[in-house]
Coordinates of C-alpha atoms and ligand atoms in Angstrom, one line a residue:
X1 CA 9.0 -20.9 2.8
X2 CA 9.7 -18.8 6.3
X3 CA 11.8 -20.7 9.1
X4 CA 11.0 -22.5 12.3
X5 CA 9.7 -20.5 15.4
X6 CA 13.0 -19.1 17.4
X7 CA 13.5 -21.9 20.4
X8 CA 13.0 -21.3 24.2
X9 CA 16.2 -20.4 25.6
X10 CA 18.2 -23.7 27.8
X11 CA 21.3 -24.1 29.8
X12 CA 23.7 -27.5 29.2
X13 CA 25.4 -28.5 31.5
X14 CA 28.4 -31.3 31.5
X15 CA 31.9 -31.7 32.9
X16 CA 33.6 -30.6 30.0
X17 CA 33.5 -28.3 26.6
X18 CA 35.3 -28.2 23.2
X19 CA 34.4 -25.1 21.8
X20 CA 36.0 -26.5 18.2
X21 CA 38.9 -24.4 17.6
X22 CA 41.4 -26.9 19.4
X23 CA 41.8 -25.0 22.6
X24 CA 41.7 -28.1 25.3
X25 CA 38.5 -28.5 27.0
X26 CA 37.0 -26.2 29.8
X27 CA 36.0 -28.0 33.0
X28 CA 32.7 -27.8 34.8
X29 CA 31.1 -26.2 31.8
X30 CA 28.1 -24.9 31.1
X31 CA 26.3 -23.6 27.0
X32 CA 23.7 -21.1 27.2
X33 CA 21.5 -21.4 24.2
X34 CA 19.6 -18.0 23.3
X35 CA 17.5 -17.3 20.2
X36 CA 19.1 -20.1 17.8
X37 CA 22.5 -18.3 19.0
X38 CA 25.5 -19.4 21.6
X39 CA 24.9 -16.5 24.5
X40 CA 27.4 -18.4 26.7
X41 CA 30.2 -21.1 26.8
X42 CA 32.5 -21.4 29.1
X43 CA 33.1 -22.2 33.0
X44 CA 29.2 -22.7 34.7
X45 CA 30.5 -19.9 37.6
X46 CA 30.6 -17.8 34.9
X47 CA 27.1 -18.0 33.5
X48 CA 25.3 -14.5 33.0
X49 CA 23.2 -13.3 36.1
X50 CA 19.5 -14.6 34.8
X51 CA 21.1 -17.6 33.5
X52 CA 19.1 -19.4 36.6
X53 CA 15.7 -18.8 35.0
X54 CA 16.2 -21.1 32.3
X55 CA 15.6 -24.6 32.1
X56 CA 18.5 -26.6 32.9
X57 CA 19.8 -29.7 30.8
X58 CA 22.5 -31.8 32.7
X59 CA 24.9 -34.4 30.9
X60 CA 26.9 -36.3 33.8
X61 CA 30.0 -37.7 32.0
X62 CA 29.4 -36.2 28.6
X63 CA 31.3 -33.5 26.7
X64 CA 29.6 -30.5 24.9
X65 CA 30.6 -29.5 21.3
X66 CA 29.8 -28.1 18.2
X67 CA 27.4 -30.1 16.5
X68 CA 30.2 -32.1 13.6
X69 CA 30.6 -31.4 10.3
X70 CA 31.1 -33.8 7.4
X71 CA 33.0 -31.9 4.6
X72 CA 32.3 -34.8 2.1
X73 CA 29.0 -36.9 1.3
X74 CA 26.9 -37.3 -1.6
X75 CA 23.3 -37.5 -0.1
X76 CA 21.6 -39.2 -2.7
X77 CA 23.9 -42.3 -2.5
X78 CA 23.7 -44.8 0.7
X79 CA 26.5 -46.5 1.0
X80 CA 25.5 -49.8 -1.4
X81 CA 28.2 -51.9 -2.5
X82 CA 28.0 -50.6 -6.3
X83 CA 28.0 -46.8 -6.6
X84 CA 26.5 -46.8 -9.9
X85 CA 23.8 -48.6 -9.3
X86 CA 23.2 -47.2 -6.1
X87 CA 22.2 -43.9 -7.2
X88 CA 18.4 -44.2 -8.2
X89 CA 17.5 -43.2 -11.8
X90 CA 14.7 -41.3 -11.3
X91 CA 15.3 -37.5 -9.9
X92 CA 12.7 -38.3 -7.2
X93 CA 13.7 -40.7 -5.8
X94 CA 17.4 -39.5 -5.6
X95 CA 15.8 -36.7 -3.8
X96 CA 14.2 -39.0 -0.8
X97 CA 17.2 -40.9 -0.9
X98 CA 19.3 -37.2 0.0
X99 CA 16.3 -36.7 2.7
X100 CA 16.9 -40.0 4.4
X101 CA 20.8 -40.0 4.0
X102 CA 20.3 -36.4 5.5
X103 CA 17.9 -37.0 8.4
X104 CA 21.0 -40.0 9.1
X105 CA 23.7 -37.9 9.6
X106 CA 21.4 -35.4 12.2
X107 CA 21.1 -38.6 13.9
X108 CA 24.9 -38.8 14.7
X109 CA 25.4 -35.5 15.5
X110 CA 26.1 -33.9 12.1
X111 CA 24.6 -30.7 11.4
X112 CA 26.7 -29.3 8.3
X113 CA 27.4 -31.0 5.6
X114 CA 29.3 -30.4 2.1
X115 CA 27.9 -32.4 -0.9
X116 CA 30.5 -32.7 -3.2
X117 CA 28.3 -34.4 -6.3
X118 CA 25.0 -35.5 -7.5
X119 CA 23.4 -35.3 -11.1
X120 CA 21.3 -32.6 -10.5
X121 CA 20.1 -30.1 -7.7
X122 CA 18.7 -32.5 -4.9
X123 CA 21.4 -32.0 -2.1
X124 CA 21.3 -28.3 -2.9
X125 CA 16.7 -28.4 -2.6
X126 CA 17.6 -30.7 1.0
X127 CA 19.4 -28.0 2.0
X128 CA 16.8 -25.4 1.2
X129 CA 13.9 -27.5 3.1
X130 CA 16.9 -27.9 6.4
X131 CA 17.0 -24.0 6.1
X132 CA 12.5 -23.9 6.0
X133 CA 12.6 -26.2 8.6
X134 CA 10.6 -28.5 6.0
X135 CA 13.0 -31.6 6.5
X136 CA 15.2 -32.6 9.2
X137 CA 18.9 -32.7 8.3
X138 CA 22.1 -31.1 8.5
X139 CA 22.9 -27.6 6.4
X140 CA 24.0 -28.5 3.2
X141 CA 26.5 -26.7 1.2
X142 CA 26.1 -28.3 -2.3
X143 CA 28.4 -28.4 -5.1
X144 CA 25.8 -29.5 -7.7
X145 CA 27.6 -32.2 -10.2
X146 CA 31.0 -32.3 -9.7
X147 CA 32.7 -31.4 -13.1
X148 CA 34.5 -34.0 -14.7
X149 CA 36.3 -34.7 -18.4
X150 CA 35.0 -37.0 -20.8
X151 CA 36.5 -40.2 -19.6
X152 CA 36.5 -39.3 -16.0
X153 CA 35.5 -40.2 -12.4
X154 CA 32.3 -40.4 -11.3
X155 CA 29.9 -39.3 -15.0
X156 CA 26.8 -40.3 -13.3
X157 CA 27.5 -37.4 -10.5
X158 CA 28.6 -35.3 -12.4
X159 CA 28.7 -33.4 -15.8
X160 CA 31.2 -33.3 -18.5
X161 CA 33.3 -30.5 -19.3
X162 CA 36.5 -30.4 -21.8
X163 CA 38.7 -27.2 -22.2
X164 CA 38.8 -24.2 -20.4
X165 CA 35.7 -21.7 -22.0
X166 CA 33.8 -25.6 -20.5
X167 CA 35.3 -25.1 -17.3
X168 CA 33.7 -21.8 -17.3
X169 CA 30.5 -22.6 -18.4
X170 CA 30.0 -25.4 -16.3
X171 CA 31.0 -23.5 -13.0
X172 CA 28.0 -21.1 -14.5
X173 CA 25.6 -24.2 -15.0
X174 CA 26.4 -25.6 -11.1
X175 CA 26.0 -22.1 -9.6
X176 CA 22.1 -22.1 -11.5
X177 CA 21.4 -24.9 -9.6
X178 CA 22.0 -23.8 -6.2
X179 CA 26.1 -24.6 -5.9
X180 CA 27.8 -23.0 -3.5
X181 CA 30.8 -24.5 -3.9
X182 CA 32.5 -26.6 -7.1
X183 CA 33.9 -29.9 -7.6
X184 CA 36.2 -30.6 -9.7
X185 CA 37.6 -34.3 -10.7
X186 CA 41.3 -33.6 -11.2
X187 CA 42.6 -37.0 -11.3
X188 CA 40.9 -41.0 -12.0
X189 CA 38.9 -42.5 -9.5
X190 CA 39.1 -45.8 -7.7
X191 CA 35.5 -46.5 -8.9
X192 CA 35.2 -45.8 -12.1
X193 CA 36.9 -47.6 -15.3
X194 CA 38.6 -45.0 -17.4
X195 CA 41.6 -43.0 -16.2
X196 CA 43.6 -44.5 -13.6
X197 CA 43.2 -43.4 -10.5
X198 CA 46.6 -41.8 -9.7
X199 CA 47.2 -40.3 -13.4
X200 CA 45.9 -36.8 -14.0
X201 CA 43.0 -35.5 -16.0
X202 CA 42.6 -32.3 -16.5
X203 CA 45.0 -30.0 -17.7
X204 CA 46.8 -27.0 -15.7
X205 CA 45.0 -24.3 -18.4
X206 CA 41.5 -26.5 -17.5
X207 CA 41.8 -26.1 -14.0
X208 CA 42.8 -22.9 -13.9
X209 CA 39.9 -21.8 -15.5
X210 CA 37.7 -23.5 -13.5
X211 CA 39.2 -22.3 -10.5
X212 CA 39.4 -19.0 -11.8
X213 CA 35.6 -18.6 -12.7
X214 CA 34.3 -20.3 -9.3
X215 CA 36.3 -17.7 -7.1
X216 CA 35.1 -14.9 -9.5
X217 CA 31.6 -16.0 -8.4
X218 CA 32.6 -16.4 -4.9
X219 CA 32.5 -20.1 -4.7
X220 CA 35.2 -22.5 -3.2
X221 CA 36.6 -25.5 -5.1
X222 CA 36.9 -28.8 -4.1
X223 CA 39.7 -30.9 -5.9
X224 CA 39.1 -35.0 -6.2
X225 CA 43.1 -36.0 -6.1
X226 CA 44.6 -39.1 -5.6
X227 CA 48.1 -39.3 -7.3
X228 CA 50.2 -36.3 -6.6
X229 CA 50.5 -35.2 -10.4
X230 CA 46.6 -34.0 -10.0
X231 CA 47.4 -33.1 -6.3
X232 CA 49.9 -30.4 -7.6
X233 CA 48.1 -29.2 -10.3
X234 CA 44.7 -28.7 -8.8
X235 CA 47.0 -26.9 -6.0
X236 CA 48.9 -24.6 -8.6
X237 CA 45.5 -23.8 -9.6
X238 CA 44.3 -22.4 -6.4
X239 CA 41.4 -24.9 -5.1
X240 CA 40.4 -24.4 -1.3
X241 CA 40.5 -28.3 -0.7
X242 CA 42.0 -31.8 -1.8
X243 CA 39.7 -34.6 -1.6
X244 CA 41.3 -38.1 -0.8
X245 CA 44.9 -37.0 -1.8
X246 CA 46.4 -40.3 -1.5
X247 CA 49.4 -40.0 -3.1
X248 CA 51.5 -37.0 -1.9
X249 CA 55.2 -36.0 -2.3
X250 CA 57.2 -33.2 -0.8
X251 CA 56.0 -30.7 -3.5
X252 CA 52.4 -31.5 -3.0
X253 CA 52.6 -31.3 0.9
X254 CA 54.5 -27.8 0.0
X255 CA 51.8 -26.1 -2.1
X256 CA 49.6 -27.2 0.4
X257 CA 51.3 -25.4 2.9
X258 CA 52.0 -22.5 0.4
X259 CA 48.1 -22.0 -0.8
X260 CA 46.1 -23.0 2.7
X261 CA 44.4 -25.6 1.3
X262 CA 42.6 -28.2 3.5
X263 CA 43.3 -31.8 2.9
X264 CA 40.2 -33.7 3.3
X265 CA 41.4 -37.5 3.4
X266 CA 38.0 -39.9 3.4
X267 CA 39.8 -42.9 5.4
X268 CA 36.3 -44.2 5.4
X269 CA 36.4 -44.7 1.1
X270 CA 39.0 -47.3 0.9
X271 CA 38.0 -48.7 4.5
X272 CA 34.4 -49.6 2.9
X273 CA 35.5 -50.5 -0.4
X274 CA 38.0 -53.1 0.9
X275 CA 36.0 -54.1 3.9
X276 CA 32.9 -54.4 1.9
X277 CA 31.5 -57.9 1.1
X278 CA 29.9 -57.3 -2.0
X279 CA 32.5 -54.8 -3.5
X280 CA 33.9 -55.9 -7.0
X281 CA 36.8 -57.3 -6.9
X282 CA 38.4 -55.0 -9.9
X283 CA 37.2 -52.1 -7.7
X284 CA 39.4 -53.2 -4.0
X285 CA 42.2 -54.4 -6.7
X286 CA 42.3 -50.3 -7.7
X287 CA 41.9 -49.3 -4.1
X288 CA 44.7 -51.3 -2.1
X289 CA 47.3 -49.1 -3.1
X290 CA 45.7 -46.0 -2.6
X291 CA 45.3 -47.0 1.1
X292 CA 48.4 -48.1 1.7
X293 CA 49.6 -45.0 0.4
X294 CA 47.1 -42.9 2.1
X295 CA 48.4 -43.5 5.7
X296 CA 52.4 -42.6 4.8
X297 CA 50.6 -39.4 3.1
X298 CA 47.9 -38.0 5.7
X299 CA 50.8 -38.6 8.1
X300 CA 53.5 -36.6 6.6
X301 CA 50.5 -34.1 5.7
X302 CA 49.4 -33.2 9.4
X303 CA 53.2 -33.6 10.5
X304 CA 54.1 -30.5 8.5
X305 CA 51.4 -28.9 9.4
X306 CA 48.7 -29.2 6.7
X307 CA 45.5 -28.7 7.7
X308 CA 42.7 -31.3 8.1
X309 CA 39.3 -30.9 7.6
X310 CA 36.4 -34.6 8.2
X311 CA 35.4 -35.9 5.1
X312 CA 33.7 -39.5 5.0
X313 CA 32.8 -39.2 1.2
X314 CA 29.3 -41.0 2.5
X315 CA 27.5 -43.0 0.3
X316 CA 30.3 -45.0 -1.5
X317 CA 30.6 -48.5 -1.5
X318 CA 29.7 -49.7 2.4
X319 CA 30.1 -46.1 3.7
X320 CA 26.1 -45.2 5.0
X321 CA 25.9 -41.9 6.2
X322 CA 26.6 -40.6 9.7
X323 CA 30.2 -41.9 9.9
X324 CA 32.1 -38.9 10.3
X325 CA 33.0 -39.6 13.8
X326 CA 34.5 -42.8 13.2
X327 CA 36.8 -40.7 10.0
X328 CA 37.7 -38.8 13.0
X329 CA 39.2 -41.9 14.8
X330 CA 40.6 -42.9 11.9
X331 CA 42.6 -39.4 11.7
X332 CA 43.5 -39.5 15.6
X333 CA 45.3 -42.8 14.6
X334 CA 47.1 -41.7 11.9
X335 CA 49.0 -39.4 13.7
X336 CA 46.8 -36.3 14.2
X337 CA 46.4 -34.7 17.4
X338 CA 43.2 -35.6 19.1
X339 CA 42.2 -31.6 19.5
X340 CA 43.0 -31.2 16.1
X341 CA 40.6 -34.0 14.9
X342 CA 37.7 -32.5 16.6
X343 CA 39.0 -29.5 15.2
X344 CA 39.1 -30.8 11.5
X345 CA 35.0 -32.1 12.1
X346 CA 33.9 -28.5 13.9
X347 CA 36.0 -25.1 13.1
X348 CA 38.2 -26.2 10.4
X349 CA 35.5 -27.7 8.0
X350 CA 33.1 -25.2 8.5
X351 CA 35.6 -22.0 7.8
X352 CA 36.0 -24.2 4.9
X353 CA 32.1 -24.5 3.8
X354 CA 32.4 -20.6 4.0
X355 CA 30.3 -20.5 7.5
X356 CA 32.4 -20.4 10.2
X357 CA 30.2 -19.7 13.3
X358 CA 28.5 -23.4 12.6
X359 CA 31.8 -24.8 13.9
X360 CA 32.5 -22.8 17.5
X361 CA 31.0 -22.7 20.6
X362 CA 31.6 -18.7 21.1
X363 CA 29.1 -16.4 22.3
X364 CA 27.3 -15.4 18.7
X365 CA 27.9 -18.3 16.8
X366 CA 24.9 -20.2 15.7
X367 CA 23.7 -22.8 18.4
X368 CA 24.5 -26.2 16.4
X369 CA 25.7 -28.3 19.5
X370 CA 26.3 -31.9 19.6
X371 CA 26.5 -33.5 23.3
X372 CA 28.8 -36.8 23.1
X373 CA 28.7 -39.4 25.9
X374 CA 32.2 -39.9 27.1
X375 CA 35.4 -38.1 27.7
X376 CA 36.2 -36.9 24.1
X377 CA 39.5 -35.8 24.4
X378 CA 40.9 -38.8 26.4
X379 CA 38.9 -41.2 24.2
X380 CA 37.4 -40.3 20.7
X381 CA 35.6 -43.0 19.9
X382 CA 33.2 -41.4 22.5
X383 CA 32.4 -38.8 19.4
X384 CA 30.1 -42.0 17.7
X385 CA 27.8 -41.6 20.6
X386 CA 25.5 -38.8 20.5
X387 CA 23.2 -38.4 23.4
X388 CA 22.0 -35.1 22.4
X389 CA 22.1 -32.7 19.1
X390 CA 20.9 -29.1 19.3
X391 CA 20.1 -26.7 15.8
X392 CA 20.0 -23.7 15.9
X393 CA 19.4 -23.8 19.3
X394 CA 16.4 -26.1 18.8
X395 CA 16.4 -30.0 20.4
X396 CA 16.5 -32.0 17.4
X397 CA 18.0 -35.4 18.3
Ligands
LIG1 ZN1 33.1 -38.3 -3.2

């Protein structure tokens, strides 16, 4: 398959830029759009000589930014109030499920995703047809199934591994399928019987094979951690991100500050399980803590200094895709800074996914732009109303 035809070039214009790395936001601003590729962003007096030739796009009252970035779905679930049974059976149909839940999060402004579990390849083949131009949807960096123990979280996402020459293998096995990153369940889950959700499953030897063998291959590692005994170990091990980490201590908020790891909290999980009409009871008895616990955690987290990366974990129980602007609220008020947040959904996740100029409105970096209506950094909720989304420099929303 060969890509799309390279875009006509086009000039946005609005009353204010976030180019994604935090900086606060330039005034009177203008984003020229080149060849799929940022060519200028910044102040519109300083637009290039030529700049005038090109078809102008004006947003009164919006704010221009990288298009967002949701470091945690699972494309071919959609959000039903029983995980298990919302995952379709057959392969193909989990794979028009993944293009739906995909074309759903272009559609609020999401145009790189990180799929952190399905049974087989289909995120991984959505992203493939994104890249052709085949299927409309954000990137996708997929981690295949995520790697669980016998007795673990999430089975039917996943695929069992016990001891550490299984680790290996199965690291091997995900990276055949298209993975470019791994998932790892280091600790029960909230919706699966079996472990508990805060105890520990694997063991320190098991994960630091694992972690081992992905980096080897040049692959990042994902950790699902919700009690602070999984927390540490998947840490010690040396993943690249915590997923939930609900349950976190001084030692845990330590080796995340010693290793660089991103802490990717999914406010959104608990909110849909617990808000969610339909949700079995067993599963928001297992959840209530977790969330109370969450909000003391992520705030001591980002106090220290940890940093955050947007993850909605989309598709679990009441949680439809294209939510990660409402996670990003949820962040803002639990105590991170509101240029951080945007941050954490823009530059921060996507050095994470391993492609940093999808997250930063710099001259070079790809043109992925998301044009919210509202002042973003005096109100955030304005994030959950796209008015325009550019790809690669093409008009796509
Ligand atoms: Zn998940």
């Amino acid at each position: 398959m060969t890509g799309p035809a390279t875009p006509d070039p086009v000039v946005l214009r609005a009353p204010r830029l976030l180019d994604g790395t935090g900086t606060p936001p330039v005034g009177d601003a203008a984003l020229l759009l080149e060849g799929g590729r940022v060519a200028y962003a910044g102040p519109a007096a300083g637009l290039p000589e030529g700049g005038w030739r090109v078809p102008d796009l004006d947003f009164p009252g919006a704010t221009i930014l990288p298009g967002l970035v949701d470091a945690h779905v699972h494309l071919v679930a959609s959000g039903g109030p029983d995980l298990a049974a919302d995952v379709p059976r057959g392969e193909a149909e989990r794979t028009l499920a993944a293009v739906a839940n995909a074309r759903r999060q272009l559609d609020h402004g999401v145009t790189l995703v990180r799929d952190l579990g399905a049974p087989g390849a289909e995120a991984a083949l959505v992203g493939r047809a994104v890249e052709a131009g085949a299927v409309a949807g954000p990137r996708v960096v997929a981690s295949g199934p995520a790697v669980t123990m016998t007795g673990g979280h999430i089975p039917y996402l996943g695929r069992i591994a016990d001891g550490p020459d299984a680790m290996r293998t199965a690291v091997r096995a995900n990276l055949a399928l298209g993975a470019r990153c791994i998932k790892v369940v280091a600790t029960g889950g909230v919706l699966t019987m079996g472990v508990a959700p805060r105890e520990p499953a694997y063991t320190q030897p098991e994960l630091d094979a694992l972690v081992d063998e992905a980096h080897r291959l040049g692959l990042t590692v994902a950790a699902h951690a919700i009690g602070e005994g999984g927390v540490a170990a998947a840490l010690r091990a040396g993943v690249d991100s915590i997923e939930h980490g609900m349950f976190l201590d001084e030692a845990a908020i330590e080796l995340f500050l010693r290793t660089g790891a991103r802490l990717s909290a999914t406010f959104l999980a608990p909110h849909g399980i617990l808000g969610g009409p339909s949700v079995p009871g067993w599963i928001k008895d297992r959840a209530r803590p977790a969330a109370e616990a969450q909000v003391r955690s992520f705030r001591a987290a980002v106090k220290a200094g940890v940093p955050a990366v947007a993850g909605t974990d989309a598709g679990t129980p009441d949680n439809p895709h294209g939510g990660v602007a409402r996670e990003v609220a949820f962040m803002v008020d639990n105590g991170l800074d509101v240029l951080l947040a945007v941050r954490a959904a823009t530059a921060e996740a996507a050095d994470l996914l391993g492609v940093p100029d999808r997250g930063v409105l710099r001259r070079g970096a790809a043109a992925d732009v998301m044009v919210a209506d509202g002042d973003v950094a005096a109100d955030i909720t304005a994030l959950q109303r796209p008015v325009a989304v550019f790809q690669d420099g093409r008009r796509v929303v």
